[in-house]
Amino acid sequence: MLVIAGIVAGAIWGGYLARRRKGNRLDILQYAASSAIAFGLLTYFVSVVLLRIFS
């Protein structure tokens, strides 16, 4: 669940960054996809660490 939230947040953040930098539609899509992957991986590793600590 946390990973899905990270993916969605990353996509929103990447789209926002590309739009702020005046990118076209493909730039926005690329930034959103790459940020979604990065945020998803980050939240995945954070969730693994939290499960190890609290289990």
C-alpha positions as a Python dict, from the first residue, in 0.01 Angstrom:
ca = {
    (1, 'M'): (0, 0, 0),
    (2, 'L'): (281, 235, 88),
    (3, 'V'): (459, 158, -239),
    (4, 'I'): (150, 244, -444),
    (5, 'A'): (126, 577, -263),
    (6, 'G'): (493, 639, -342),
    (7, 'I'): (440, 562, -710),
    (8, 'V'): (144, 798, -732),
    (9, 'A'): (327, 1073, -542),
    (10, 'G'): (632, 1031, -765),
    (11, 'A'): (424, 1057, -1081),
    (12, 'I'): (255, 1373, -956),
    (13, 'W'): (587, 1526, -850),
    (14, 'G'): (757, 1439, -1180),
    (15, 'G'): (470, 1581, -1383),
    (16, 'Y'): (478, 1897, -1176),
    (17, 'L'): (853, 1941, -1228),
    (18, 'A'): (830, 1892, -1603),
    (19, 'R'): (538, 2131, -1633),
    (20, 'R'): (722, 2392, -1426),
    (21, 'R'): (1021, 2360, -1661),
    (22, 'K'): (790, 2418, -1960),
    (23, 'G'): (821, 2066, -2101),
    (24, 'N'): (596, 1929, -2370),
    (25, 'R'): (361, 1632, -2320),
    (26, 'L'): (630, 1369, -2372),
    (27, 'D'): (866, 1545, -2130),
    (28, 'I'): (593, 1548, -1867),
    (29, 'L'): (524, 1178, -1927),
    (30, 'Q'): (893, 1087, -1903),
    (31, 'Y'): (948, 1286, -1584),
    (32, 'A'): (634, 1136, -1429),
    (33, 'A'): (736, 780, -1517),
    (34, 'S'): (1094, 812, -1398),
    (35, 'S'): (994, 983, -1076),
    (36, 'A'): (724, 722, -1014),
    (37, 'I'): (981, 444, -1049),
    (38, 'A'): (1229, 622, -822),
    (39, 'F'): (972, 702, -553),
    (40, 'G'): (829, 350, -576),
    (41, 'L'): (1169, 192, -522),
    (42, 'L'): (1245, 428, -236),
    (43, 'T'): (918, 354, -57),
    (44, 'Y'): (967, -18, -119),
    (45, 'F'): (1302, -16, 58),
    (46, 'V'): (1165, 202, 338),
    (47, 'S'): (875, -39, 389),
    (48, 'V'): (1115, -337, 401),
    (49, 'V'): (1325, -162, 664),
    (50, 'L'): (1017, -70, 867),
    (51, 'L'): (890, -429, 853),
    (52, 'R'): (1228, -556, 969),
    (53, 'I'): (1236, -310, 1259),
    (54, 'F'): (880, -361, 1381),
    (55, 'S'): (848, -737, 1323),
}
